[in-house]
Amino acid sequence: MALDESRLSPLPKRVKPTYMAMDKENQIIGYVVPIFRGSHEFQSGLSDTEDACAKESAGYLARRDLFASGVESERIEHKSHRTVMRESAERISLSKRIYENEEYHKRLNEDSLMHTPEFVIKPRSHTVWEKQCVRLHCTISGWPEPRVVWYKNNVSIDPMATPEKYKVESSYSVHSLEINKCDFDDTAQYRVSAMNSKGETSAFASVVVKRFKGEFLPSPRLQSRKFGFKAPCLEYGVTFETHLVEKFGVSFGREGETLSFGCSVIIYPSLQRFQPEIEWYRDDKLLVPSKWVQMHWSGDRATLTLSHLNKEDEGLYTLRVITKSGFETHSAYVFVRDADAEVAGAPGAPLDVHSLDANKDYVIVTWKQPAVDGGSPILGYFVDRCEVGMTHWAQCNDTPVKFARFPVTGLVEGRSYVFRVRAVNKAGMSHPSRVSEPVAAMDPADRTRKGPSAPWTGQIIVTEEEPVEGVVPGRPCDLSVIEATKNYVVLSWKPPGEKGHEGVMYYVEKCVSGTDSWQRVNTEIPVKSPRFALFDLAEGKSYRFRVRCCNSAGVGEPSEPTEATTVGDKLDIPSAPGRVVPTRNTDTSVVVSWEASRDAKELVGYYIESSVAGSNTWEPCNNKPVKGTRFICHGLTTDETYVFRVRAVNAAGISEFSQESEAIKVKAAIAYRVSELKENMLYQFQVRAANMAGVGIPSLPSETFKCEEWTIAVPGPPHDLQVQEIRKDSLVLLWKPPVYQGRDPINGYYIDIKEAEADFEMWRGVNEKATDKTFMKIKDLKEGESYVFRVRAQNKAGVGKVSDSTEPVEAVTKPGTTEIVVNVDDDGVISLNFECSNLTADSKFVWSKNYVEMAELERMTIETKGSKSKAIFKTPSEEDLGIYSCFVTHTDGVSASYTLSEETLKELLKISHDHKFPIIPLKTELAVELLEKGRVRFWLQAEKISANGKVEYVFNDNVVHQGEKYKMNFDKNTGIIEMFMESLGKEDEGTFTFQLQDGKATNQSSLVLIGDVFKQLQKESEFQKKEWIRKQGPHFVEYLGYEVTPECCVRLKCKVANMKKDSVALWYKDGREIKVNEKLDFSEGVLTLEIAQVSSISQRFKDLMNQVFSVIANSSTPLKIQSTEEGIRLYTFVSYYNDELHVTWHHKDAAIAFTERIKSGVVGEQLWLQISEPTEKDKGKYAIEFFDGKGGLRRTVELAGQAFDDAFAEFQRLKAAAIAERNRARVAGGLPDVVTIQEGKCLNLTCNIWGEPVPEVTWLKNEREMVSNDHYILKFESGKFASFTITSINTSDSGKYSILVKNKYGTESGDFTVSVFIPDEEPGKKK
């Protein structure tokens, strides 16, 4: 920065000089700090103060030479020290006053000082040794005060995250970055960026960290390219062997997702401080960390994370691990599919948006067309711009442009912008593309000057330019049309040689060819950039153009006009590619090659599409154009047949499709095992095809292969991982053992799992203990989630390398999925049955035991008919235990399994035996019961028996038949079998048996009647028979009893049944007959005898009642304690209660005086004492005393201690529950179950709501919450009445409605259904 003397602040001669830079209005605009004053040019600009300092220094030297004595020298040195201290203090004081003055003027007139940040002093590059510290510092001016951010390799530095490494300081516009204890990783390009509301600027510096031993490491890439083999390590004297394991494979992602992949790195020998150099490439371009790309090195694994995928991220990714001995690489393709469109049928988003040819107010934006057009042609593209630091996007073009390049004008000089592009077709707009890198609208020359500068030289040269008189600028030169399309024309020229001291601007003029009528295009505002885009030109017309310069002195002469330019696309859409040839590659990929488009200009690349043969449904194979004529299409279905087609892309558009390729079946290419090779020899291989005509031309030779024995002790990776039996929560993983088992046999496997979209660090083990099988059922999966799996083998030496991971597998049970069903037929044959509904012509059922195909069927027979297959056991036994699975080939993985365990086998064998030897099931076994007249009934009931069922009745092994003694009955509908006997004699003691037969099924049931059992049954039978005979004449139903009437008479009463007209009743007292005047009542059979006078009747009655009271008292139960919602209740039960019973309650041996709080009562046979709202005073001993005319009876209970605490706690709980029940929210009524209403009417329903506190009311329609609006009016008034109104009802209002009321005590809902009908239709029909 050059500062003239006139801009320096005037200072007193005695004050220490300062280097503050001032403008013409004495406003401070910056400062500079010189390193030394050795330049003559610099001395010529010294101030008076500086001149005085120089003279004082010269005088000091003269005095030192003249007075050489020590005392004089010490005095002069002491004086010089005081001078330095004074001047230092004055300089600090002056700096403070200048800073305060600067802040004061900023507050007075901020607008006049506002300008973009500028670097007064830029950071310089450094080369340091390991473990040293380095500081980068710079000085930045600008107002408002700029925000400063430091970057390392374009990644912002966060000093708070690593305070031990970085320290950032800012003071008085001086900014510094300190790097502590530098190491190899600190070698990088550092950038400091300053930004304020007026603009942004950056400066760069490099830091190189050297080792003490030797010079810099030579570039491993150059070294490996030069030698092509692993050279010895010069630094350590050893050779490094690098192995990449757990390699990433072909990956598929979708826009907006995050994708991580990587490799594990094994370096031998392992040195503690040595770390390899890790590089990632995409399509052979080195990747650097950014907000889209993050790299991680854990010491043994390199991981690359792509955040927020876009189609720009698609490509071939290569990991390169570099050591001093060479490098190892691994590559795989990453495919990025389009995100789902917001509008069905909308095209995919454009990609690769870049900014070119940026100038003061103009920039050209380019992009690539998407592969997916949504099913209809793309009509064009819209370009959007956004100022850096803002969030508002502005559309740059009013109508869509078809050309994939567009000039954006009207930018504000000095501001930075980002751009994005959207595609549009007749269906709608695509998602926006990924935003471009920021670009500043500024003169290219200014941008060059603001780039990295030379290292700091240690001095500042101050120069002065004399103001130049206003000069009218000259003619622009080299005017040309650099781009012409049917939408716009872009002009370019060079500024004039004569333009004066101030800047120039330009006016652009045009005229139609063949005329001389020039018309100014930009009439209002001249342009600042030597580029200009003209729009609204008539397509097909020819124009000429010229440019004039202007400044404050005037408008200059026009430039030479251009040649006539016809408006139209100069770049043609490429022709369709030629012949497309597919070639087999793997089970899921095909190599597609094609002939390049002829005479294609500015070709961007090619898009490839695939289709299942005959489906005519095309899917893109790549979403980013490929530049070659060969591409590997991944993600295809094994054994499916595909066809392919290709089209070319350039900025003008996308070509027509090529001819479809021949159909090809996706299948792995032919492999051949080569044997009899010699160890440590290098080999190359070629392949030639042969047919009946001869042998063809050999292929290109393979890469060099060194034949070496596998020397690693641990096993190799398992391979051929397969997934079967995929269900919503489980699947079965199969694999094959490693080809190389290591030094010891394999003794187990470990399985790892992670979500398909998860980062690499999310791998986790499935089994803690190694499994010795080559399959495993993995359970507890999350439905709908996609997973990937890998397997590791183990031997005594340890765990080996992991296998390649499987393709993502979604945990979902596909429709139509069936399981293996075990069946036992009527002959007892056990079989496993499986059915598949989506067979193809080539499908086969493959049965396996323990997931090994059953080649030799010694113990089973396989039968397949149509879509069903059956595996039949010949002689089931423990040898058949295991897991049986069935896999159907040429389907989408149809498979199932069945585990035959020991317990299951026993159950199946039992069922088989029952089928071979069936038994008629019985509801009841043979039983006996007595009927009227003492008859004996033997009976049983079968669960089910056919019309052909037979029964044999056996007594003591002899068959008995229907006759006088035995009566039989067999009801085949109910299965009831009966045999009747009139009576039992001594000869009938023994065993009775019913034998059943129904076809092959049999059963029997026996009943043994001997000894005391038979005698008791015989005695009961005889008694029943006698009773029946007795009841044939008059007999007592109720025997003689007495009662006391209110008139104190004793009434004797009995009841007689089966009385006739000639029956008589005789009364006797003490054996003597009593004459009775009362006649018999034959209608009721009740006989009564009243005794009018009973001697001492009152005393006898009391005695009688006292006896009753004594019985009641003795029947009372012990006192119990019960908690209620009102308090505590004590109670006892009696067998009978009489109102005359006298009862007394006692508390602490004193009779209780009953109040409103303490009450007693009787409910049925329960006597209780209620204590409401109990307190501590209510503790103690309680008793109830019954009076029976003698000593009485007392029941007691202790209501104290734990008994009282438990009862009181339960009372509190019941009280709270009762309050909650009384106050809970509820719908009291008012809603119907169903409402049928005519369309167009208004529906209003009101219901009562109860609850304390007032409930919250929510209305639901079809289980979704409703909001009150003009159509649905929902009200809740006075905390009691909820109303629901539908205005102008229509058929869409039909459905289930609910009201949900809720408060802190509970929730309740009320439901009703609304059915709307159209007047022409029948009412009640639901719409």
PDB file of C-alpha atoms in Angstrom, residues 58-256:
ATOM      1  CA  ALA A  58      24.780  10.806  14.750  1.00  0.00           C
ATOM      2  CA  GLY A  59      25.685  13.030  17.734  1.00  0.00           C
ATOM      3  CA  TYR A  60      25.709   9.984  19.985  1.00  0.00           C
ATOM      4  CA  LEU A  61      28.244   8.259  17.730  1.00  0.00           C
ATOM      5  CA  ALA A  62      30.466  11.365  17.627  1.00  0.00           C
ATOM      6  CA  ARG A  63      30.438  11.763  21.416  1.00  0.00           C
ATOM      7  CA  ARG A  64      31.181   8.078  21.906  1.00  0.00           C
ATOM      8  CA  ASP A  65      34.273   8.376  19.702  1.00  0.00           C
ATOM      9  CA  LEU A  66      35.393  11.657  21.296  1.00  0.00           C
ATOM     10  CA  PHE A  67      34.844  10.746  24.946  1.00  0.00           C
ATOM     11  CA  ALA A  68      36.064   7.184  25.300  1.00  0.00           C
ATOM     12  CA  SER A  69      36.191   7.143  29.068  1.00  0.00           C
ATOM     13  CA  GLY A  70      33.899   4.677  30.809  1.00  0.00           C
ATOM     14  CA  VAL A  71      32.140   7.294  32.934  1.00  0.00           C
ATOM     15  CA  GLU A  72      31.231   9.439  29.976  1.00  0.00           C
ATOM     16  CA  SER A  73      30.052   6.426  27.984  1.00  0.00           C
ATOM     17  CA  GLU A  74      27.870   5.264  30.877  1.00  0.00           C
ATOM     18  CA  ARG A  75      26.349   8.762  31.230  1.00  0.00           C
ATOM     19  CA  ILE A  76      25.552   9.006  27.530  1.00  0.00           C
ATOM     20  CA  GLU A  77      24.103   5.499  27.469  1.00  0.00           C
ATOM     21  CA  HIS A  78      21.922   6.327  30.474  1.00  0.00           C
ATOM     22  CA  LYS A  79      20.655   9.483  28.756  1.00  0.00           C
ATOM     23  CA  SER A  80      19.869   7.572  25.543  1.00  0.00           C
ATOM     24  CA  HIS A  81      17.909   5.008  27.578  1.00  0.00           C
ATOM     25  CA  ARG A  82      15.828   7.799  29.170  1.00  0.00           C
ATOM     26  CA  THR A  83      15.118   9.193  25.725  1.00  0.00           C
ATOM     27  CA  VAL A  84      13.913   5.850  24.449  1.00  0.00           C
ATOM     28  CA  MET A  85      11.645   5.360  27.465  1.00  0.00           C
ATOM     29  CA  ARG A  86      10.155   8.851  27.087  1.00  0.00           C
ATOM     30  CA  GLU A  87       9.531   8.412  23.399  1.00  0.00           C
ATOM     31  CA  SER A  88       7.940   5.014  24.002  1.00  0.00           C
ATOM     32  CA  ALA A  89       5.524   6.526  26.516  1.00  0.00           C
ATOM     33  CA  GLU A  90       4.718   9.367  24.133  1.00  0.00           C
ATOM     34  CA  ARG A  91       4.092   6.900  21.313  1.00  0.00           C
ATOM     35  CA  ILE A  92       1.658   4.851  23.447  1.00  0.00           C
ATOM     36  CA  SER A  93      -0.175   8.008  24.490  1.00  0.00           C
ATOM     37  CA  LEU A  94      -0.392   9.201  20.909  1.00  0.00           C
ATOM     38  CA  SER A  95      -1.689   5.835  19.677  1.00  0.00           C
ATOM     39  CA  LYS A  96      -4.434   5.996  22.279  1.00  0.00           C
ATOM     40  CA  ARG A  97      -5.436   9.529  21.224  1.00  0.00           C
ATOM     41  CA  ILE A  98      -5.429   8.512  17.554  1.00  0.00           C
ATOM     42  CA  TYR A  99      -7.620   5.482  18.265  1.00  0.00           C
ATOM     43  CA  GLU A 100     -10.093   7.594  20.259  1.00  0.00           C
ATOM     44  CA  ASN A 101     -10.129  10.241  17.519  1.00  0.00           C
ATOM     45  CA  GLU A 102     -10.726   7.527  14.898  1.00  0.00           C
ATOM     46  CA  GLU A 103     -13.644   6.065  16.819  1.00  0.00           C
ATOM     47  CA  TYR A 104     -15.094   9.565  17.288  1.00  0.00           C
ATOM     48  CA  HIS A 105     -15.053  10.316  13.553  1.00  0.00           C
ATOM     49  CA  LYS A 106     -16.503   6.940  12.730  1.00  0.00           C
ATOM     50  CA  ARG A 107     -19.478   7.731  14.882  1.00  0.00           C
ATOM     51  CA  LEU A 108     -19.881  11.159  13.317  1.00  0.00           C
ATOM     52  CA  ASN A 109     -19.831  10.044   9.675  1.00  0.00           C
ATOM     53  CA  GLU A 110     -19.896   6.280   9.184  1.00  0.00           C
ATOM     54  CA  ASP A 111     -21.040   6.315   5.564  1.00  0.00           C
ATOM     55  CA  SER A 112     -18.042   8.258   4.325  1.00  0.00           C
ATOM     56  CA  LEU A 113     -15.664   5.699   5.895  1.00  0.00           C
ATOM     57  CA  MET A 114     -17.428   2.469   4.904  1.00  0.00           C
ATOM     58  CA  HIS A 115     -15.271   0.448   2.521  1.00  0.00           C
ATOM     59  CA  THR A 116     -14.379  -3.173   1.783  1.00  0.00           C
ATOM     60  CA  PRO A 117     -11.628  -4.842   3.833  1.00  0.00           C
ATOM     61  CA  GLU A 118      -8.060  -4.348   2.568  1.00  0.00           C
ATOM     62  CA  PHE A 119      -4.807  -6.007   3.572  1.00  0.00           C
ATOM     63  CA  VAL A 120      -2.310  -3.387   4.734  1.00  0.00           C
ATOM     64  CA  ILE A 121       0.140  -6.163   5.556  1.00  0.00           C
ATOM     65  CA  LYS A 122      -0.438  -9.661   4.224  1.00  0.00           C
ATOM     66  CA  PRO A 123       0.646 -12.865   5.980  1.00  0.00           C
ATOM     67  CA  ARG A 124       3.939 -14.285   4.732  1.00  0.00           C
ATOM     68  CA  SER A 125       4.926 -17.892   4.129  1.00  0.00           C
ATOM     69  CA  HIS A 126       7.147 -19.815   6.568  1.00  0.00           C
ATOM     70  CA  THR A 127       9.384 -22.894   6.517  1.00  0.00           C
ATOM     71  CA  VAL A 128      10.012 -24.308  10.006  1.00  0.00           C
ATOM     72  CA  TRP A 129      11.385 -27.410  11.666  1.00  0.00           C
ATOM     73  CA  GLU A 130       9.302 -29.981  13.510  1.00  0.00           C
ATOM     74  CA  LYS A 131       8.199 -29.038  17.062  1.00  0.00           C
ATOM     75  CA  GLN A 132       8.706 -25.330  16.379  1.00  0.00           C
ATOM     76  CA  CYS A 133       5.960 -22.754  16.694  1.00  0.00           C
ATOM     77  CA  VAL A 134       4.993 -20.410  13.865  1.00  0.00           C
ATOM     78  CA  ARG A 135       2.850 -17.275  13.816  1.00  0.00           C
ATOM     79  CA  LEU A 136       1.083 -15.852  10.770  1.00  0.00           C
ATOM     80  CA  HIS A 137       0.029 -12.233  11.160  1.00  0.00           C
ATOM     81  CA  CYS A 138      -1.528  -9.558   8.991  1.00  0.00           C
ATOM     82  CA  THR A 139      -2.973  -6.062   9.210  1.00  0.00           C
ATOM     83  CA  ILE A 140      -6.449  -5.420   7.792  1.00  0.00           C
ATOM     84  CA  SER A 141      -8.311  -2.142   7.375  1.00  0.00           C
ATOM     85  CA  GLY A 142     -12.002  -1.730   6.652  1.00  0.00           C
ATOM     86  CA  TRP A 143     -15.183  -0.238   8.022  1.00  0.00           C
ATOM     87  CA  PRO A 144     -17.391  -1.595   9.450  1.00  0.00           C
ATOM     88  CA  GLU A 145     -14.750  -3.610  11.289  1.00  0.00           C
ATOM     89  CA  PRO A 146     -14.354  -6.809   9.276  1.00  0.00           C
ATOM     90  CA  ARG A 147     -14.873 -10.324  10.605  1.00  0.00           C
ATOM     91  CA  VAL A 148     -11.678 -12.364  10.171  1.00  0.00           C
ATOM     92  CA  VAL A 149     -11.597 -16.156   9.699  1.00  0.00           C
ATOM     93  CA  TRP A 150      -8.499 -18.351   9.209  1.00  0.00           C
ATOM     94  CA  TYR A 151      -8.588 -21.419   6.938  1.00  0.00           C
ATOM     95  CA  LYS A 152      -6.311 -24.432   6.470  1.00  0.00           C
ATOM     96  CA  ASN A 153      -6.628 -25.983   3.001  1.00  0.00           C
ATOM     97  CA  ASN A 154      -9.990 -24.191   2.651  1.00  0.00           C
ATOM     98  CA  VAL A 155     -11.289 -25.688   5.929  1.00  0.00           C
ATOM     99  CA  SER A 156     -12.038 -23.148   8.639  1.00  0.00           C
ATOM    100  CA  ILE A 157      -9.915 -23.353  11.793  1.00  0.00           C
ATOM    101  CA  ASP A 158     -11.784 -23.523  15.106  1.00  0.00           C
ATOM    102  CA  PRO A 159      -9.340 -22.531  17.884  1.00  0.00           C
ATOM    103  CA  MET A 160     -11.894 -23.492  20.553  1.00  0.00           C
ATOM    104  CA  ALA A 161     -11.943 -27.071  19.311  1.00  0.00           C
ATOM    105  CA  THR A 162      -8.135 -27.467  19.472  1.00  0.00           C
ATOM    106  CA  PRO A 163      -6.851 -24.784  21.867  1.00  0.00           C
ATOM    107  CA  GLU A 164      -3.605 -26.667  22.395  1.00  0.00           C
ATOM    108  CA  LYS A 165      -2.840 -26.383  18.657  1.00  0.00           C
ATOM    109  CA  TYR A 166      -4.154 -23.034  17.440  1.00  0.00           C
ATOM    110  CA  LYS A 167      -4.344 -19.607  19.004  1.00  0.00           C
ATOM    111  CA  VAL A 168      -6.099 -16.734  17.176  1.00  0.00           C
ATOM    112  CA  GLU A 169      -5.685 -13.116  18.313  1.00  0.00           C
ATOM    113  CA  SER A 170      -6.999  -9.768  17.043  1.00  0.00           C
ATOM    114  CA  SER A 171      -5.912  -6.363  18.351  1.00  0.00           C
ATOM    115  CA  TYR A 172      -6.149  -2.919  16.713  1.00  0.00           C
ATOM    116  CA  SER A 173      -6.643  -4.377  13.192  1.00  0.00           C
ATOM    117  CA  VAL A 174      -3.639  -6.722  13.639  1.00  0.00           C
ATOM    118  CA  HIS A 175      -4.703 -10.361  13.356  1.00  0.00           C
ATOM    119  CA  SER A 176      -2.535 -13.429  14.020  1.00  0.00           C
ATOM    120  CA  LEU A 177      -2.729 -17.206  13.919  1.00  0.00           C
ATOM    121  CA  GLU A 178      -0.252 -19.119  16.100  1.00  0.00           C
ATOM    122  CA  ILE A 179       0.405 -22.808  15.342  1.00  0.00           C
ATOM    123  CA  ASN A 180       1.940 -24.600  18.313  1.00  0.00           C
ATOM    124  CA  LYS A 181       4.486 -27.448  17.932  1.00  0.00           C
ATOM    125  CA  CYS A 182       4.273 -27.905  14.190  1.00  0.00           C
ATOM    126  CA  ASP A 183       4.262 -31.400  12.694  1.00  0.00           C
ATOM    127  CA  PHE A 184       3.894 -32.848   9.187  1.00  0.00           C
ATOM    128  CA  ASP A 185       0.109 -32.388   9.179  1.00  0.00           C
ATOM    129  CA  ASP A 186       0.544 -28.631   9.557  1.00  0.00           C
ATOM    130  CA  THR A 187       2.156 -28.363   6.112  1.00  0.00           C
ATOM    131  CA  ALA A 188      -0.602 -26.624   4.170  1.00  0.00           C
ATOM    132  CA  GLN A 189      -1.801 -23.460   2.499  1.00  0.00           C
ATOM    133  CA  TYR A 190      -3.390 -21.094   4.999  1.00  0.00           C
ATOM    134  CA  ARG A 191      -5.902 -18.427   4.059  1.00  0.00           C
ATOM    135  CA  VAL A 192      -7.154 -15.481   6.045  1.00  0.00           C
ATOM    136  CA  SER A 193     -10.502 -14.049   4.964  1.00  0.00           C
ATOM    137  CA  ALA A 194     -11.907 -10.666   5.990  1.00  0.00           C
ATOM    138  CA  MET A 195     -15.561  -9.800   5.413  1.00  0.00           C
ATOM    139  CA  ASN A 196     -17.883  -6.911   6.196  1.00  0.00           C
ATOM    140  CA  SER A 197     -21.087  -5.529   4.712  1.00  0.00           C
ATOM    141  CA  LYS A 198     -19.156  -3.907   1.860  1.00  0.00           C
ATOM    142  CA  GLY A 199     -17.368  -7.021   0.604  1.00  0.00           C
ATOM    143  CA  GLU A 200     -14.831  -9.761   1.222  1.00  0.00           C
ATOM    144  CA  THR A 201     -11.107 -10.263   0.517  1.00  0.00           C
ATOM    145  CA  SER A 202      -8.568 -12.985   1.249  1.00  0.00           C
ATOM    146  CA  ALA A 203      -4.795 -13.478   1.477  1.00  0.00           C
ATOM    147  CA  PHE A 204      -2.751 -16.664   1.409  1.00  0.00           C
ATOM    148  CA  ALA A 205       0.427 -17.984   3.042  1.00  0.00           C
ATOM    149  CA  SER A 206       2.092 -21.387   3.019  1.00  0.00           C
ATOM    150  CA  VAL A 207       3.637 -23.248   5.937  1.00  0.00           C
ATOM    151  CA  VAL A 208       6.179 -26.016   5.250  1.00  0.00           C
ATOM    152  CA  VAL A 209       7.303 -28.235   8.136  1.00  0.00           C
ATOM    153  CA  LYS A 210      10.704 -29.945   7.724  1.00  0.00           C
ATOM    154  CA  ARG A 211      12.226 -32.875   9.581  1.00  0.00           C
ATOM    155  CA  PHE A 212      15.557 -32.745  11.327  1.00  0.00           C
ATOM    156  CA  LYS A 213      16.607 -36.004   9.638  1.00  0.00           C
ATOM    157  CA  GLY A 214      16.927 -35.596   5.902  1.00  0.00           C
ATOM    158  CA  GLU A 215      15.138 -33.272   3.555  1.00  0.00           C
ATOM    159  CA  PHE A 216      11.464 -33.338   2.578  1.00  0.00           C
ATOM    160  CA  LEU A 217       9.935 -36.674   1.701  1.00  0.00           C
ATOM    161  CA  PRO A 218       9.919 -37.099  -2.056  1.00  0.00           C
ATOM    162  CA  SER A 219       6.494 -37.281  -3.605  1.00  0.00           C
ATOM    163  CA  PRO A 220       5.324 -40.906  -3.292  1.00  0.00           C
ATOM    164  CA  ARG A 221       3.241 -40.442  -6.396  1.00  0.00           C
ATOM    165  CA  LEU A 222       6.250 -39.389  -8.485  1.00  0.00           C
ATOM    166  CA  GLN A 223       8.378 -42.099  -6.958  1.00  0.00           C
ATOM    167  CA  SER A 224       5.806 -44.826  -7.592  1.00  0.00           C
ATOM    168  CA  ARG A 225       5.239 -43.676 -11.155  1.00  0.00           C
ATOM    169  CA  LYS A 226       8.969 -43.656 -11.801  1.00  0.00           C
ATOM    170  CA  PHE A 227       9.841 -47.049 -10.393  1.00  0.00           C
ATOM    171  CA  GLY A 228       6.515 -48.925 -10.479  1.00  0.00           C
ATOM    172  CA  PHE A 229       7.460 -51.156  -7.536  1.00  0.00           C
ATOM    173  CA  LYS A 230       8.021 -51.021  -3.792  1.00  0.00           C
ATOM    174  CA  ALA A 231      11.410 -49.359  -3.281  1.00  0.00           C
ATOM    175  CA  PRO A 232      13.225 -49.619   0.034  1.00  0.00           C
ATOM    176  CA  CYS A 233      12.461 -46.979   2.660  1.00  0.00           C
ATOM    177  CA  LEU A 234      15.404 -44.579   2.648  1.00  0.00           C
ATOM    178  CA  GLU A 235      14.501 -43.006   5.965  1.00  0.00           C
ATOM    179  CA  TYR A 236      14.078 -46.080   8.110  1.00  0.00           C
ATOM    180  CA  GLY A 237      16.055 -48.624   6.171  1.00  0.00           C
ATOM    181  CA  VAL A 238      13.076 -50.980   5.908  1.00  0.00           C
ATOM    182  CA  THR A 239      10.512 -51.892   3.292  1.00  0.00           C
ATOM    183  CA  PHE A 240       6.884 -51.160   4.112  1.00  0.00           C
ATOM    184  CA  GLU A 241       4.207 -53.626   3.033  1.00  0.00           C
ATOM    185  CA  THR A 242       0.784 -52.036   2.711  1.00  0.00           C
ATOM    186  CA  HIS A 243      -2.420 -54.066   2.597  1.00  0.00           C
ATOM    187  CA  LEU A 244      -5.927 -52.661   2.128  1.00  0.00           C
ATOM    188  CA  VAL A 245      -8.651 -54.788   3.759  1.00  0.00           C
ATOM    189  CA  GLU A 246     -12.344 -54.312   4.443  1.00  0.00           C
ATOM    190  CA  LYS A 247     -12.493 -52.448   1.157  1.00  0.00           C
ATOM    191  CA  PHE A 248     -15.443 -50.313   0.161  1.00  0.00           C
ATOM    192  CA  GLY A 249     -17.488 -51.530  -2.779  1.00  0.00           C
ATOM    193  CA  VAL A 250     -19.797 -49.988  -5.317  1.00  0.00           C
ATOM    194  CA  SER A 251     -22.148 -47.693  -3.403  1.00  0.00           C
ATOM    195  CA  PHE A 252     -25.525 -46.195  -4.164  1.00  0.00           C
ATOM    196  CA  GLY A 253     -26.896 -43.030  -2.579  1.00  0.00           C
ATOM    197  CA  ARG A 254     -29.654 -40.517  -3.121  1.00  0.00           C
ATOM    198  CA  GLU A 255     -29.481 -36.744  -3.250  1.00  0.00           C
ATOM    199  CA  GLY A 256     -29.609 -35.211   0.215  1.00  0.00           C
TER     200      GLY A 256
END
